[in-house]
Short mmCIF file of C-alpha atoms in Angstrom, two decimals:
data_model
loop_
_atom_site.label_atom_id
_atom_site.label_comp_id
_atom_site.label_asym_id
_atom_site.label_seq_id
_atom_site.Cartn_x
_atom_site.Cartn_y
_atom_site.Cartn_z
CA GLY A 1 16.25 4.83 1.98
CA GLU A 2 14.01 2.84 4.28
CA ASN A 3 14.21 -0.96 4.21
CA VAL A 4 11.34 -2.89 5.78
CA GLU A 5 11.61 -6.61 6.42
CA GLN A 6 8.55 -8.64 7.33
CA HIS A 7 8.31 -12.12 8.87
CA PRO A 8 6.96 -14.69 8.46
CA SER A 9 5.99 -14.76 4.79
CA THR A 10 3.22 -17.26 5.51
CA LEU A 11 1.34 -18.03 8.70
CA SER A 12 -1.27 -20.68 9.34
CA VAL A 13 -3.24 -20.58 12.59
CA GLN A 14 -6.17 -22.45 14.08
CA GLU A 15 -9.34 -20.45 14.42
CA GLY A 16 -9.39 -18.81 17.84
CA ASP A 17 -5.61 -18.74 18.21
CA SER A 18 -3.45 -15.61 17.97
CA ALA A 19 -1.35 -14.48 15.03
CA VAL A 20 1.76 -12.32 15.26
CA ILE A 21 3.59 -10.66 12.37
CA LYS A 22 6.87 -8.84 12.89
CA CYS A 23 8.56 -6.11 10.89
CA THR A 24 11.91 -4.39 11.21
CA TYR A 25 12.92 -1.09 9.69
CA SER A 26 16.25 0.56 9.05
CA ASP A 27 15.70 4.33 9.22
CA SER A 28 15.63 5.58 12.79
CA ALA A 29 13.90 8.76 11.55
CA SER A 30 10.76 6.81 10.56
CA ASN A 31 7.83 7.94 12.68
CA TYR A 32 4.72 6.36 11.19
CA PHE A 33 3.96 2.63 10.91
CA PRO A 34 0.73 1.43 9.29
CA TRP A 35 -0.57 -2.07 8.69
CA TYR A 36 -2.67 -3.00 5.65
CA LYS A 37 -4.85 -6.01 4.98
CA GLN A 38 -5.37 -7.21 1.42
CA GLU A 39 -7.88 -9.88 0.52
CA LEU A 40 -7.40 -11.80 -2.71
CA GLY A 41 -7.90 -9.55 -5.73
CA LYS A 42 -8.85 -6.58 -3.58
CA ARG A 43 -7.25 -3.29 -2.61
CA PRO A 44 -5.05 -3.01 0.51
CA GLN A 45 -7.00 -1.49 3.38
CA LEU A 46 -5.55 0.27 6.39
CA ILE A 47 -6.42 -1.66 9.56
CA ILE A 48 -4.29 0.04 12.18
CA ASP A 49 -1.39 2.47 12.43
CA ILE A 50 0.94 3.76 15.10
CA ARG A 51 3.18 6.75 15.50
CA SER A 52 6.63 6.73 17.03
CA ASN A 53 5.52 8.55 20.18
CA VAL A 54 3.30 5.61 21.14
CA GLY A 55 4.44 2.14 22.18
CA GLU A 56 1.22 0.25 21.68
CA LYS A 57 -2.20 0.72 20.09
CA LYS A 58 -5.20 -1.57 20.18
CA ASP A 59 -8.42 -1.77 18.19
CA GLN A 60 -10.70 -4.63 19.20
CA ARG A 61 -8.89 -7.86 18.23
CA ILE A 62 -5.88 -6.24 16.62
CA ALA A 63 -2.99 -4.47 18.26
CA VAL A 64 0.34 -3.06 17.17
CA THR A 65 3.45 -2.67 19.30
CA LEU A 66 6.49 -0.56 18.49
CA ASN A 67 10.02 -0.82 19.83
CA LYS A 68 11.89 2.22 18.56
CA THR A 69 15.17 1.24 20.14
CA ALA A 70 15.23 -2.10 18.37
CA LYS A 71 13.50 -0.66 15.29
CA HIS A 72 10.82 -3.27 15.05
CA PHE A 73 7.04 -3.34 15.27
CA SER A 74 4.51 -6.13 15.36
CA LEU A 75 0.88 -6.82 14.53
CA HIS A 76 -1.08 -9.02 16.93
CA ILE A 77 -4.42 -10.56 16.00
CA THR A 78 -6.24 -12.32 18.81
CA GLU A 79 -9.12 -14.81 18.59
CA THR A 80 -8.56 -15.25 14.86
CA GLN A 81 -11.53 -15.85 12.61
CA PRO A 82 -11.76 -17.17 9.03
CA GLU A 83 -12.34 -13.63 7.75
CA ASP A 84 -8.90 -12.69 9.05
CA SER A 85 -7.38 -14.78 6.24
CA ALA A 86 -5.60 -12.33 3.95
CA VAL A 87 -2.20 -10.86 3.12
CA TYR A 88 -0.97 -8.34 5.68
CA PHE A 89 1.58 -5.64 4.88
CA CYS A 90 3.53 -3.49 7.27
CA ALA A 91 5.09 -0.19 6.24
CA ALA A 92 7.33 2.54 7.57
CA ASN A 93 7.92 6.05 6.32
CA ASP A 94 10.99 8.13 5.66
CA TYR A 95 10.47 10.35 2.62
CA LYS A 96 8.15 7.66 1.21
CA LEU A 97 6.08 4.85 2.61
CA SER A 98 8.07 1.62 2.24
CA PHE A 99 6.18 -1.67 2.47
CA GLY A 100 7.22 -5.09 3.67
CA ALA A 101 6.84 -8.05 1.32
CA GLY A 102 3.67 -9.24 3.04
CA THR A 103 2.49 -12.13 5.20
CA THR A 104 -0.16 -14.54 3.95
CA VAL A 105 -2.30 -15.48 6.92
CA THR A 106 -4.55 -18.52 6.72
CA VAL A 107 -7.00 -19.20 9.52
CA ARG A 108 -8.00 -22.87 9.66
CA ALA A 109 -11.56 -23.58 10.74
CA SER B 1 -16.90 11.24 2.29
CA GLN B 2 -13.91 10.71 0.06
CA THR B 3 -13.83 8.12 -2.68
CA ILE B 4 -11.20 7.05 -5.16
CA HIS B 5 -11.99 5.68 -8.58
CA GLN B 6 -9.55 3.76 -10.73
CA TRP B 7 -10.09 2.25 -14.15
CA PRO B 8 -10.03 -0.02 -15.99
CA ALA B 9 -10.20 -2.98 -13.60
CA THR B 10 -8.43 -5.32 -16.01
CA LEU B 11 -6.42 -4.73 -19.13
CA VAL B 12 -4.67 -7.03 -21.57
CA GLN B 13 -2.24 -5.28 -23.86
CA PRO B 14 0.33 -6.45 -26.42
CA VAL B 15 4.01 -5.68 -25.98
CA GLY B 16 4.86 -2.32 -27.49
CA SER B 17 1.39 -0.85 -27.15
CA PRO B 18 0.64 2.34 -25.18
CA LEU B 19 -0.95 2.49 -21.75
CA SER B 20 -3.17 4.94 -19.93
CA LEU B 21 -4.58 4.26 -16.47
CA GLU B 22 -6.69 6.88 -14.79
CA CYS B 23 -7.45 7.63 -11.18
CA THR B 24 -9.71 10.28 -9.68
CA VAL B 25 -10.48 11.26 -6.13
CA GLU B 26 -13.75 12.79 -4.98
CA GLY B 27 -14.73 14.56 -1.80
CA THR B 28 -11.42 16.23 -0.99
CA SER B 29 -9.10 18.86 -2.37
CA ASN B 30 -5.34 18.95 -2.87
CA PRO B 31 -4.81 15.26 -2.07
CA ASN B 32 -1.42 13.61 -2.19
CA LEU B 33 -1.58 11.03 -4.98
CA TYR B 34 0.43 7.87 -5.56
CA TRP B 35 0.89 5.08 -8.09
CA TYR B 36 2.05 1.70 -6.76
CA ARG B 37 2.71 -1.56 -8.57
CA GLN B 38 2.28 -4.97 -7.01
CA ALA B 39 3.85 -7.98 -8.74
CA ALA B 40 2.21 -11.36 -8.07
CA GLY B 41 2.87 -12.42 -4.49
CA ARG B 42 5.02 -9.38 -3.80
CA GLY B 43 4.84 -6.17 -1.85
CA LEU B 44 3.94 -2.71 -3.01
CA GLN B 45 6.45 -0.75 -5.04
CA LEU B 46 6.04 3.02 -5.23
CA LEU B 47 6.24 4.27 -8.82
CA PHE B 48 5.21 7.93 -8.66
CA TYR B 49 3.81 10.43 -6.23
CA SER B 50 2.40 13.91 -6.54
CA VAL B 51 1.83 16.57 -3.89
CA GLY B 52 0.12 19.03 -6.26
CA ILE B 53 -1.00 19.76 -9.80
CA GLY B 54 1.81 19.28 -12.26
CA GLN B 55 4.20 18.04 -9.56
CA ILE B 56 5.39 14.48 -10.21
CA SER B 57 8.15 12.60 -8.44
CA SER B 58 9.43 9.36 -9.89
CA GLU B 59 10.76 6.57 -7.74
CA VAL B 60 11.80 3.99 -10.27
CA PRO B 61 13.38 4.80 -13.66
CA GLN B 62 11.44 2.88 -16.28
CA ASN B 63 9.30 3.33 -19.35
CA LEU B 64 6.31 4.56 -17.31
CA SER B 65 5.32 8.17 -16.72
CA ALA B 66 2.70 9.94 -14.66
CA SER B 67 0.78 13.17 -14.98
CA ARG B 68 -1.57 15.19 -12.81
CA PRO B 69 -3.55 17.46 -15.13
CA GLN B 70 -6.13 18.33 -12.46
CA ASP B 71 -6.09 18.49 -8.68
CA ARG B 72 -7.85 15.16 -8.20
CA GLN B 73 -6.77 13.32 -11.33
CA PHE B 74 -3.70 11.14 -11.64
CA ILE B 75 -2.74 9.31 -14.85
CA LEU B 76 -0.19 6.56 -15.40
CA SER B 77 1.08 6.18 -18.95
CA SER B 78 3.49 4.33 -21.13
CA LYS B 79 4.38 4.80 -24.79
CA LYS B 80 5.50 1.19 -25.27
CA LEU B 81 4.68 -1.56 -22.80
CA LEU B 82 7.16 -4.27 -21.86
CA LEU B 83 6.41 -7.78 -20.62
CA SER B 84 7.84 -6.77 -17.25
CA ASP B 85 5.16 -4.07 -16.89
CA SER B 86 2.58 -6.73 -16.06
CA GLY B 87 1.21 -6.41 -12.57
CA PHE B 88 -1.44 -5.02 -10.32
CA TYR B 89 -1.42 -1.20 -10.39
CA LEU B 90 -2.86 0.69 -7.49
CA CYS B 91 -3.61 4.37 -7.19
CA ALA B 92 -3.80 5.86 -3.71
CA TRP B 93 -4.43 9.19 -2.01
CA SER B 94 -3.81 10.72 1.40
CA HIS B 95 -4.39 13.97 3.23
CA ARG B 96 -1.00 14.03 4.93
CA PHE B 97 1.96 13.05 2.79
CA ASN B 98 2.85 9.36 3.23
CA GLU B 99 0.29 8.76 5.99
CA LYS B 100 -3.03 6.93 5.95
CA LEU B 101 -3.04 6.02 2.28
CA PHE B 102 -6.36 4.95 0.79
CA PHE B 103 -6.09 2.74 -2.25
CA GLY B 104 -8.19 2.45 -5.37
CA SER B 105 -9.55 -0.90 -6.49
CA GLY B 106 -6.58 -1.54 -8.76
CA THR B 107 -5.94 -2.42 -12.40
CA GLN B 108 -4.70 -5.89 -13.30
CA LEU B 109 -2.46 -5.35 -16.33
CA SER B 110 -1.30 -8.27 -18.42
CA VAL B 111 1.21 -7.54 -21.16
CA LEU B 112 1.41 -10.37 -23.69
#
Protein backbone atom coordinates (compact mmCIF):
# COMPACT_ATOMS: atom_id res chain seq x y z
CA GLY A 1 0.00 0.00 0.00
CA GLU A 2 0.86 3.67 -0.18
CA ASN A 3 3.44 5.08 2.23
CA VAL A 4 3.55 8.85 2.66
CA GLU A 5 6.42 10.52 4.49
CA GLN A 6 6.20 14.16 5.50
CA HIS A 7 8.97 16.56 6.56
CA PRO A 8 9.63 18.47 8.68
CA SER A 9 7.52 17.43 11.67
CA THR A 10 7.71 20.96 13.09
CA LEU A 11 8.37 24.28 11.41
CA SER A 12 8.73 27.70 12.97
CA VAL A 13 8.79 30.75 10.71
CA GLN A 14 8.80 34.50 11.17
CA GLU A 15 5.64 36.26 10.10
CA GLY A 16 5.98 37.28 6.47
CA ASP A 17 8.46 34.54 5.60
CA SER A 18 7.68 31.47 3.51
CA ALA A 19 7.03 27.94 4.74
CA VAL A 20 7.67 24.78 2.75
CA ILE A 21 6.52 21.26 3.64
CA LYS A 22 7.62 18.25 1.63
CA CYS A 23 6.06 14.83 1.20
CA THR A 24 7.18 11.71 -0.61
CA TYR A 25 5.01 8.81 -1.68
CA SER A 26 5.76 5.26 -2.71
CA ASP A 27 3.03 4.18 -5.13
CA SER A 28 3.67 5.46 -8.64
CA ALA A 29 -0.02 4.84 -9.44
CA SER A 30 -1.14 7.56 -7.01
CA ASN A 31 -2.84 10.37 -8.92
CA TYR A 32 -4.38 12.67 -6.34
CA PHE A 33 -2.54 14.69 -3.67
CA PRO A 34 -4.47 16.86 -1.21
CA TRP A 35 -3.26 19.03 1.64
CA TYR A 36 -5.25 19.53 4.84
CA LYS A 37 -4.94 22.13 7.57
CA GLN A 38 -5.99 21.28 11.12
CA GLU A 39 -6.19 23.88 13.85
CA LEU A 40 -5.99 22.74 17.45
CA GLY A 41 -9.05 20.69 18.41
CA LYS A 42 -10.69 21.23 15.03
CA ARG A 43 -11.42 19.10 11.99
CA PRO A 44 -8.91 18.83 9.12
CA GLN A 45 -9.92 21.09 6.25
CA LEU A 46 -8.89 20.72 2.64
CA ILE A 47 -6.84 23.75 1.56
CA ILE A 48 -5.51 22.69 -1.82
CA ASP A 49 -5.17 19.58 -3.96
CA ILE A 50 -3.42 18.57 -7.14
CA ARG A 51 -3.79 15.80 -9.65
CA SER A 52 -0.97 13.93 -11.30
CA ASN A 53 -1.52 15.56 -14.69
CA VAL A 54 -0.61 18.96 -13.25
CA GLY A 55 2.82 20.05 -12.03
CA GLU A 56 1.82 23.07 -9.99
CA LYS A 57 -1.31 24.70 -8.58
CA LYS A 58 -1.66 27.99 -6.77
CA ASP A 59 -4.40 29.56 -4.67
CA GLN A 60 -3.55 33.00 -3.30
CA ARG A 61 -0.70 32.49 -0.80
CA ILE A 62 -0.55 28.72 -1.02
CA ALA A 63 0.81 26.58 -3.80
CA VAL A 64 1.53 22.91 -4.34
CA THR A 65 4.13 21.42 -6.65
CA LEU A 66 4.32 17.81 -7.80
CA ASN A 67 7.28 15.88 -9.17
CA LYS A 68 5.93 12.56 -10.38
CA THR A 69 9.30 11.24 -11.45
CA ALA A 70 10.78 11.73 -8.01
CA LYS A 71 7.45 10.93 -6.31
CA HIS A 72 7.37 13.96 -4.10
CA PHE A 73 5.13 16.98 -3.67
CA SER A 74 5.40 20.12 -1.62
CA LEU A 75 3.22 22.78 -0.03
CA HIS A 76 4.43 26.38 -0.19
CA ILE A 77 2.94 29.12 1.96
CA THR A 78 4.12 32.63 1.20
CA GLU A 79 3.84 35.77 3.34
CA THR A 80 2.91 33.69 6.38
CA GLN A 81 0.49 35.11 8.91
CA PRO A 82 -0.29 34.08 12.51
CA GLU A 83 -3.51 32.41 11.34
CA ASP A 84 -1.41 30.03 9.25
CA SER A 85 -0.28 28.37 12.49
CA ALA A 86 -1.71 24.85 12.44
CA VAL A 87 -0.89 21.24 11.66
CA TYR A 88 -0.69 20.49 7.95
CA PHE A 89 -1.18 17.02 6.49
CA CYS A 90 -0.35 15.79 3.03
CA ALA A 91 -1.95 12.72 1.51
CA ALA A 92 -1.77 10.51 -1.54
CA ASN A 93 -4.21 7.97 -2.89
CA ASP A 94 -3.92 4.44 -4.13
CA TYR A 95 -6.98 2.41 -3.13
CA LYS A 96 -7.27 4.61 -0.04
CA LEU A 97 -6.14 8.07 0.97
CA SER A 98 -2.94 7.72 3.00
CA PHE A 99 -1.88 10.65 5.17
CA GLY A 100 1.51 11.88 6.25
CA ALA A 101 2.21 12.26 9.97
CA GLY A 102 1.72 16.03 9.86
CA THR A 103 3.78 19.21 10.20
CA THR A 104 3.15 21.62 13.05
CA VAL A 105 3.67 25.12 11.69
CA THR A 106 4.15 28.01 14.08
CA VAL A 107 4.23 31.54 12.72
CA ARG A 108 6.06 33.91 15.07
CA ALA A 109 4.74 37.46 15.20
CA SER B 1 -24.93 22.77 0.49
CA GLN B 2 -23.64 19.61 2.10
CA THR B 3 -23.04 19.30 5.81
CA ILE B 4 -21.73 16.52 8.00
CA HIS B 5 -22.77 16.02 11.58
CA GLN B 6 -20.89 13.91 14.08
CA TRP B 7 -21.68 13.28 17.72
CA PRO B 8 -20.93 13.29 20.55
CA ALA B 9 -18.10 15.83 20.61
CA THR B 10 -16.47 14.28 23.67
CA LEU B 11 -16.90 10.97 25.39
CA VAL B 12 -15.33 9.40 28.45
CA GLN B 13 -15.90 5.68 28.74
CA PRO B 14 -14.59 2.95 31.07
CA VAL B 15 -12.60 0.04 29.71
CA GLY B 16 -14.89 -2.76 28.63
CA SER B 17 -17.89 -0.56 27.94
CA PRO B 18 -19.62 -0.36 24.54
CA LEU B 19 -19.28 2.47 22.05
CA SER B 20 -21.51 4.03 19.44
CA LEU B 21 -20.50 7.09 17.43
CA GLU B 22 -22.83 8.42 14.81
CA CYS B 23 -22.28 10.46 11.69
CA THR B 24 -24.81 11.81 9.20
CA VAL B 25 -24.44 13.73 5.97
CA GLU B 26 -27.01 16.15 4.61
CA GLY B 27 -27.45 17.71 1.21
CA THR B 28 -26.11 14.88 -0.94
CA SER B 29 -26.96 11.32 -1.88
CA ASN B 30 -24.85 8.17 -2.09
CA PRO B 31 -21.77 9.71 -0.45
CA ASN B 32 -18.62 7.75 0.19
CA LEU B 33 -18.20 7.59 3.97
CA TYR B 34 -15.12 7.10 6.11
CA TRP B 35 -14.07 6.68 9.73
CA TYR B 36 -10.57 7.86 10.68
CA ARG B 37 -8.79 7.84 14.02
CA GLN B 38 -6.17 10.36 15.04
CA ALA B 39 -3.94 9.59 18.03
CA ALA B 40 -2.49 12.58 19.89
CA GLY B 41 0.13 14.29 17.73
CA ARG B 42 -0.22 11.71 14.98
CA GLY B 43 -1.61 11.45 11.49
CA LEU B 44 -4.92 10.11 10.33
CA GLN B 45 -5.48 6.38 10.28
CA LEU B 46 -8.27 5.02 8.11
CA LEU B 47 -10.47 2.58 10.03
CA PHE B 48 -13.45 1.90 7.75
CA TYR B 49 -14.94 3.12 4.52
CA SER B 50 -18.23 2.58 2.77
CA VAL B 51 -19.22 3.19 -0.85
CA GLY B 52 -22.89 2.31 -0.34
CA ILE B 53 -25.57 1.12 2.06
CA GLY B 54 -24.52 -2.04 3.84
CA GLN B 55 -21.06 -2.01 2.22
CA ILE B 56 -18.27 -1.75 4.78
CA SER B 57 -14.55 -2.19 4.22
CA SER B 58 -12.25 -2.52 7.18
CA GLU B 59 -8.68 -1.31 7.11
CA VAL B 60 -7.40 -2.26 10.52
CA PRO B 61 -8.36 -5.47 12.37
CA GLN B 62 -9.43 -4.46 15.85
CA ASN B 63 -12.36 -4.53 18.22
CA LEU B 64 -14.20 -1.77 16.32
CA SER B 65 -16.92 -2.23 13.73
CA ALA B 66 -18.87 0.04 11.42
CA SER B 67 -22.32 -0.01 9.91
CA ARG B 68 -24.21 2.00 7.32
CA PRO B 69 -27.92 1.42 7.95
CA GLN B 70 -28.98 4.33 5.74
CA ASP B 71 -27.47 6.08 2.74
CA ARG B 72 -26.20 9.07 4.72
CA GLN B 73 -25.63 7.48 8.12
CA PHE B 74 -22.41 5.89 9.29
CA ILE B 75 -21.96 4.36 12.75
CA LEU B 76 -18.78 3.30 14.54
CA SER B 77 -19.24 0.74 17.30
CA SER B 78 -17.43 -1.39 19.79
CA LYS B 79 -18.72 -4.06 22.15
CA LYS B 80 -15.85 -3.63 24.63
CA LEU B 81 -13.53 -0.64 24.60
CA LEU B 82 -9.80 -0.94 25.23
CA LEU B 83 -7.46 1.72 26.61
CA SER B 84 -5.80 1.85 23.19
CA ASP B 85 -9.10 2.94 21.60
CA SER B 86 -8.64 6.44 23.02
CA GLY B 87 -8.24 9.07 20.34
CA PHE B 88 -9.87 11.61 18.13
CA TYR B 89 -12.39 9.96 15.77
CA LEU B 90 -13.31 11.68 12.58
CA CYS B 91 -16.05 10.86 10.14
CA ALA B 92 -15.69 12.08 6.57
CA TRP B 93 -17.54 12.00 3.27
CA SER B 94 -16.72 12.55 -0.38
CA HIS B 95 -18.44 12.53 -3.75
CA ARG B 96 -15.63 10.75 -5.57
CA PHE B 97 -14.03 7.85 -3.74
CA ASN B 98 -10.87 8.93 -1.89
CA GLU B 99 -10.93 12.50 -3.25
CA LYS B 100 -11.83 15.78 -1.58
CA LEU B 101 -12.79 14.37 1.79
CA PHE B 102 -14.81 16.62 4.08
CA PHE B 103 -14.47 15.85 7.76
CA GLY B 104 -16.92 16.05 10.62
CA SER B 105 -16.06 17.94 13.78
CA GLY B 106 -14.73 14.83 15.49
CA THR B 107 -15.28 12.93 18.73
CA GLN B 108 -12.61 13.00 21.42
CA LEU B 109 -12.83 9.58 23.07
CA SER B 110 -11.07 8.89 26.34
CA VAL B 111 -11.12 5.32 27.61
CA LEU B 112 -10.21 5.12 31.30
